[in-house]
Short mmCIF file of C-alpha atoms and ligand atoms in Angstrom, two decimals:
data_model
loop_
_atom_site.label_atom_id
_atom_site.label_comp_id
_atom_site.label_asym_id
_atom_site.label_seq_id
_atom_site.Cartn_x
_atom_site.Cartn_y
_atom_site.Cartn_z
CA UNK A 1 -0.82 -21.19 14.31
CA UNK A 2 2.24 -19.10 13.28
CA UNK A 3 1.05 -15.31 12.65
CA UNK A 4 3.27 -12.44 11.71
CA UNK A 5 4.76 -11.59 15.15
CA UNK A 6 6.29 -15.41 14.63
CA UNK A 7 7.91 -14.12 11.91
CA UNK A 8 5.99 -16.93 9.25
CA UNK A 9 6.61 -16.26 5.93
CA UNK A 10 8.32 -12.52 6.85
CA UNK A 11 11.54 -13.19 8.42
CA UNK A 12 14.42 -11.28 6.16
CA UNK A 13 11.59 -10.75 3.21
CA UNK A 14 11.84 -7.04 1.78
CA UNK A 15 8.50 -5.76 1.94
CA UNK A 16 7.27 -2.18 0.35
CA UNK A 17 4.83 -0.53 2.28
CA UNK A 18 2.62 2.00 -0.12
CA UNK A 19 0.85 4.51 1.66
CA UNK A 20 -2.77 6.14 0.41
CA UNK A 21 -4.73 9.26 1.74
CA UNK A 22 -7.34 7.67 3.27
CA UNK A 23 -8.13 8.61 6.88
CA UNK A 24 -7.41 5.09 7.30
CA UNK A 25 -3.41 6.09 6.54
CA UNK A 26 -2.64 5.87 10.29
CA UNK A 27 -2.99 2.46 10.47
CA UNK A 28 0.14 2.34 8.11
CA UNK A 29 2.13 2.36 11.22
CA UNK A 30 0.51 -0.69 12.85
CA UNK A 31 0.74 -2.31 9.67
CA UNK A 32 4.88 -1.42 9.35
CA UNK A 33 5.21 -2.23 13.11
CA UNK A 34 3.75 -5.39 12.60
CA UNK A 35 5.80 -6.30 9.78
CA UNK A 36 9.11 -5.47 11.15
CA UNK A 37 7.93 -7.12 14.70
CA UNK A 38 7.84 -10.33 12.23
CA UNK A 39 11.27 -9.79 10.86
CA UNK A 40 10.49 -8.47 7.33
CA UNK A 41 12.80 -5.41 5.98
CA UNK A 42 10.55 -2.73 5.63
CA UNK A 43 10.58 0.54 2.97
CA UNK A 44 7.99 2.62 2.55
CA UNK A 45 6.51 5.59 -0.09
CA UNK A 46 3.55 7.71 0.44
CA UNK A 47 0.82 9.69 -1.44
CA UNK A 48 1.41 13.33 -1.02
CA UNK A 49 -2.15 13.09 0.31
CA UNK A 50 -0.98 10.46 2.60
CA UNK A 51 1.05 12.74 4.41
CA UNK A 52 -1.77 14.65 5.57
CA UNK A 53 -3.00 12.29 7.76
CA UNK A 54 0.40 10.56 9.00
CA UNK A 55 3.88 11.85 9.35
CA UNK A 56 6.80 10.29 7.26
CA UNK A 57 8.54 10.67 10.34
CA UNK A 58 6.28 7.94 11.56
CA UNK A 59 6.76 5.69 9.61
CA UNK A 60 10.71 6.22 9.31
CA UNK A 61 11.12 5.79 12.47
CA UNK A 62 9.43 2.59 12.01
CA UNK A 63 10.48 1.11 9.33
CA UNK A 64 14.04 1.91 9.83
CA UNK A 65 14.48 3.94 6.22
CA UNK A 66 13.96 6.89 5.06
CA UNK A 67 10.32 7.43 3.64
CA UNK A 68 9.49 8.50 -0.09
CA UNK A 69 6.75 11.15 -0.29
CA UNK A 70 8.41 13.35 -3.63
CA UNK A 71 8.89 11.89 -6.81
CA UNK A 72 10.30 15.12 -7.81
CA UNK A 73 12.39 15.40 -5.31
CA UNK A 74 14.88 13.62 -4.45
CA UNK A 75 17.79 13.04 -2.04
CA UNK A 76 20.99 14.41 -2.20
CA UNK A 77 22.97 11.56 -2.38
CA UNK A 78 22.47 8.65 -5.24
CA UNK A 79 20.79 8.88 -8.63
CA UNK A 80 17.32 10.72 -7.46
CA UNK A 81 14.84 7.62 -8.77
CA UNK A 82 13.70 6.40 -6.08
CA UNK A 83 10.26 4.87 -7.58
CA UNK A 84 13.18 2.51 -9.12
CA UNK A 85 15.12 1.89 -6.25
CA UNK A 86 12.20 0.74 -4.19
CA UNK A 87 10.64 -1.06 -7.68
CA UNK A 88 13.56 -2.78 -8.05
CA UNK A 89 14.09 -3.93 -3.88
CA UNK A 90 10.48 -4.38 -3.20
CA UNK A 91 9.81 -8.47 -2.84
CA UNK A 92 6.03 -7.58 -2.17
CA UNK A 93 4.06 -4.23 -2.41
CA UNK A 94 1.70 -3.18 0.16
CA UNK A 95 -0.56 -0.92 -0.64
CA UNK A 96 -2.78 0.27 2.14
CA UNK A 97 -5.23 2.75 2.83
CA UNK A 98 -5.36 2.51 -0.50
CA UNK A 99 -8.61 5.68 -1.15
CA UNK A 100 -10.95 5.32 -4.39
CA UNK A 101 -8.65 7.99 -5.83
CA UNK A 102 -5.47 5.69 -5.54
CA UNK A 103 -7.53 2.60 -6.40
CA UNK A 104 -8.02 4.89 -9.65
CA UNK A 105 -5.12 6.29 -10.41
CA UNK A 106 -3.25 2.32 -10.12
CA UNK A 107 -5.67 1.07 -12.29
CA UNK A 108 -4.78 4.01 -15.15
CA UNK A 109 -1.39 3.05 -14.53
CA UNK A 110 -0.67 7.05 -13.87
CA UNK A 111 2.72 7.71 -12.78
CA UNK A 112 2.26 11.00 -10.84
CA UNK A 113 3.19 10.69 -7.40
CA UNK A 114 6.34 8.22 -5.21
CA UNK A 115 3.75 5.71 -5.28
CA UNK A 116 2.22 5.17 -8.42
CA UNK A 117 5.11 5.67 -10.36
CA UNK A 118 6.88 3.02 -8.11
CA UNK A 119 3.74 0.58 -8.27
CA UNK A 120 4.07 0.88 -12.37
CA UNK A 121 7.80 0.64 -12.63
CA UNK A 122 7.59 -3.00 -10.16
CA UNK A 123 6.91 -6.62 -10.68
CA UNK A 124 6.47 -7.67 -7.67
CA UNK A 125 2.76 -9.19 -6.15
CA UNK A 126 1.05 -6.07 -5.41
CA UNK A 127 -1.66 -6.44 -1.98
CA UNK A 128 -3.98 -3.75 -1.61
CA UNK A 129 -5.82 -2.28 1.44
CA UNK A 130 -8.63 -0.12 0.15
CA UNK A 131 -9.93 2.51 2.99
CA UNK A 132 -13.62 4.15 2.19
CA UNK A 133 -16.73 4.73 2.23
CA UNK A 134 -19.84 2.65 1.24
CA UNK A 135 -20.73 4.84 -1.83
CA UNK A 136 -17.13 5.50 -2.66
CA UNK A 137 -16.76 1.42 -2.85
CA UNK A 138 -19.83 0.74 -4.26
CA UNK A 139 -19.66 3.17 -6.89
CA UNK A 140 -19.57 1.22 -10.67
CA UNK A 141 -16.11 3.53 -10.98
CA UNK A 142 -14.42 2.07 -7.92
CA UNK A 143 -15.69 -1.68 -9.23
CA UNK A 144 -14.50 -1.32 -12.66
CA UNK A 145 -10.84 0.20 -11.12
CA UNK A 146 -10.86 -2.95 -8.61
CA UNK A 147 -11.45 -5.44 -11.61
CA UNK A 148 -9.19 -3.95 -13.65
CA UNK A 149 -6.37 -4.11 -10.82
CA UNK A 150 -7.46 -7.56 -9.93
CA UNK A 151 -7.53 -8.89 -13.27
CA UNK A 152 -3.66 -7.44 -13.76
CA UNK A 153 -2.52 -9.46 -10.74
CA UNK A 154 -3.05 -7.66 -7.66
CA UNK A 155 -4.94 -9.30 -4.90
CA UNK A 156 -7.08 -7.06 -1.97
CA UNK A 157 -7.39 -7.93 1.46
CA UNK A 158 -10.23 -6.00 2.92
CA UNK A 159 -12.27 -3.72 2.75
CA UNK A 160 -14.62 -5.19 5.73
CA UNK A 161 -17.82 -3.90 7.14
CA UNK A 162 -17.68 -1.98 9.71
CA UNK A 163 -17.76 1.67 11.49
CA UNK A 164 -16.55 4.12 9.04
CA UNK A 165 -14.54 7.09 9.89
CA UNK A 166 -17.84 9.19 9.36
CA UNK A 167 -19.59 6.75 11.85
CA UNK A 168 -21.38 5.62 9.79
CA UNK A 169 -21.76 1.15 9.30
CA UNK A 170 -20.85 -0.06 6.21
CA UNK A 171 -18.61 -1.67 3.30
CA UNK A 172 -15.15 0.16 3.18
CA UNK A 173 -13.08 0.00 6.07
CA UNK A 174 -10.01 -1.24 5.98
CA UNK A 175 -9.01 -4.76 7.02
CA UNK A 176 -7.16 -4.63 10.32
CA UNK A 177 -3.58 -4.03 10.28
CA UNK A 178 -2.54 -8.11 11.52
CA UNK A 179 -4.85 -9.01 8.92
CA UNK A 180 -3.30 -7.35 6.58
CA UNK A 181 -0.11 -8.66 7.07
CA UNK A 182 -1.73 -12.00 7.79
CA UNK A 183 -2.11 -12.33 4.12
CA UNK A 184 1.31 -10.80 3.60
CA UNK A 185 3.01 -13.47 4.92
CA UNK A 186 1.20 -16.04 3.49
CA UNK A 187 1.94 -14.40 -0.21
CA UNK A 188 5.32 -14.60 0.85
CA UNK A 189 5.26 -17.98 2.52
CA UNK A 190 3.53 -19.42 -0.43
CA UNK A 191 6.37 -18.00 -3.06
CA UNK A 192 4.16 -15.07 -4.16
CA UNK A 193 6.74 -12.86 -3.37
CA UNK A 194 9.74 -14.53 -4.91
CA UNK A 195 8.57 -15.02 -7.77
CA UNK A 196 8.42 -11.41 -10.29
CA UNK A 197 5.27 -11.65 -12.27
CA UNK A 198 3.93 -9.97 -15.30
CA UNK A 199 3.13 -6.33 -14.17
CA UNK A 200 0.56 -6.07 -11.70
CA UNK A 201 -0.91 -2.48 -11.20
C1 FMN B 301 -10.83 13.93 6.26
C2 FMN B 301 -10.79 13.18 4.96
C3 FMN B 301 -10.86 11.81 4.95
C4 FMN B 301 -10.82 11.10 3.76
N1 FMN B 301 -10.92 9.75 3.80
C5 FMN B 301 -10.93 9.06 2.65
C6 FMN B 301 -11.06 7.66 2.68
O1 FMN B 301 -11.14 7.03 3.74
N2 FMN B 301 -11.07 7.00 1.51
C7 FMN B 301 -10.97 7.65 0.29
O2 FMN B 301 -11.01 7.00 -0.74
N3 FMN B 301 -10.84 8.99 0.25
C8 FMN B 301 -10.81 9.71 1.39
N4 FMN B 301 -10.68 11.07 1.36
C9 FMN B 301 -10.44 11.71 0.06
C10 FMN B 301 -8.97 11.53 -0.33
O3 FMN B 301 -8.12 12.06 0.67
C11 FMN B 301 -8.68 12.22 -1.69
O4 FMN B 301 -9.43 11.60 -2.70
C12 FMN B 301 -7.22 12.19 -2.03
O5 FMN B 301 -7.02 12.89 -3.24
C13 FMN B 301 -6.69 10.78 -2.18
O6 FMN B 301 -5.33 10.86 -2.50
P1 FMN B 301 -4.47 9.60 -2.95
O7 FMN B 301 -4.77 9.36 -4.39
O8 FMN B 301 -3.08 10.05 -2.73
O9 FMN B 301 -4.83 8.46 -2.08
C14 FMN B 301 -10.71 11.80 2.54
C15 FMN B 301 -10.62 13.18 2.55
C16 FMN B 301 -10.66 13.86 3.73
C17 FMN B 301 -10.58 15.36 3.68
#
């Protein structure tokens, strides 16, 4: 079976890697790793939240391209919209530790940070990675975001049970990074990618 260090369904495919402040935003560098190691282009924007809990640096380093953490502030060079620049290059978002607050915030369509305004300015398939706890999950607010996000398109991998960052066992964490781009490959393979849909999230 061909997974994503085989480079199935990734090879040369330009893949946006959205970043979330969940504790589970470390793994973001497994999952970019993982993608590259299969051949995909990578390009990445985090939550200012997101930052807290893994450097850009990280994840530049890589990817291979600078990372997007300020809407509001942009680079010195080019036109300074970089939600549009990454909207407009992205094949296939990836949004992972994707927190109840970011689950939220997508399914408002808010605008207010690199990565929401970038996830509401693109058509491309939008995979999401939510990272929390039981209650957080579970919570009729979370469930009503998730449908709402679902119904528009996007499609979740994860969560799984399993330990929690507070130890405790439960619904919420994260799917594991191969996993995760497992079933990026296979929307790519399978022409999710190519193909720009109606707006997703
Ligand atoms: C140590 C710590 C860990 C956190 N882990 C999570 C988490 O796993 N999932 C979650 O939904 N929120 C978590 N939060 C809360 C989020 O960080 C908070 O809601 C934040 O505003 C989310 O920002 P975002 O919208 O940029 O993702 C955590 C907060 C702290 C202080």
């Amino acid at each position: 079976m061909s997974g994503p260090a085989s480079g199935g369904g990734l090879a040369g495919r330009r893949v946006l890697v959205l970043v979330g402040g969940s504790v589970a935003a470390f793994k973001a560098a497994d999952v970019v790793a993982l993608l590259r190691v299969g051949g995909a282009e990578v390009r990445c924007a985090m939550t200012p939240a997101a930052t807290r809990f893994l450097g850009p640096l990280t994840l530049r380093a890589l990817s291979g391209n600078p990372v997007v953490t300020d809407l509001l502030t942009p680079p010195e060079r080019g036109p300074g919209m970089e939600h549009l620049t990454l909207s407009g290059w992205a094949e296939l978002q990836v949004a992972v530790a994707a927190s109840a607050n970011l689950i939220a915030r997508l399914a408002l369509g808010l605008a207010d940070d690199a990565v929401t305004a970038t996830v509401l300015a693109c058509r491309a398939p939008l995979l999401l990675a939510p990272a929390m706890e039981t209650a957080m999950w579970e919570h009729p607010a979370t469930r009503e975001h998730v449908t709402t996000l679902r119904n528009r398109g996007a499609i979740l991998v994860g969560p799984v049970a399993g330990r929690l960052a507070s130890g405790r066992e439960g619904e919420g964490r994260m799917a594991e990074p191969a996993v995760i781009v497992e079933a990026a490959a296979a929307l790519l393979a399978e022409g999710g990618g190519a193909a720009r849909r109606g707006p997703v999230g």
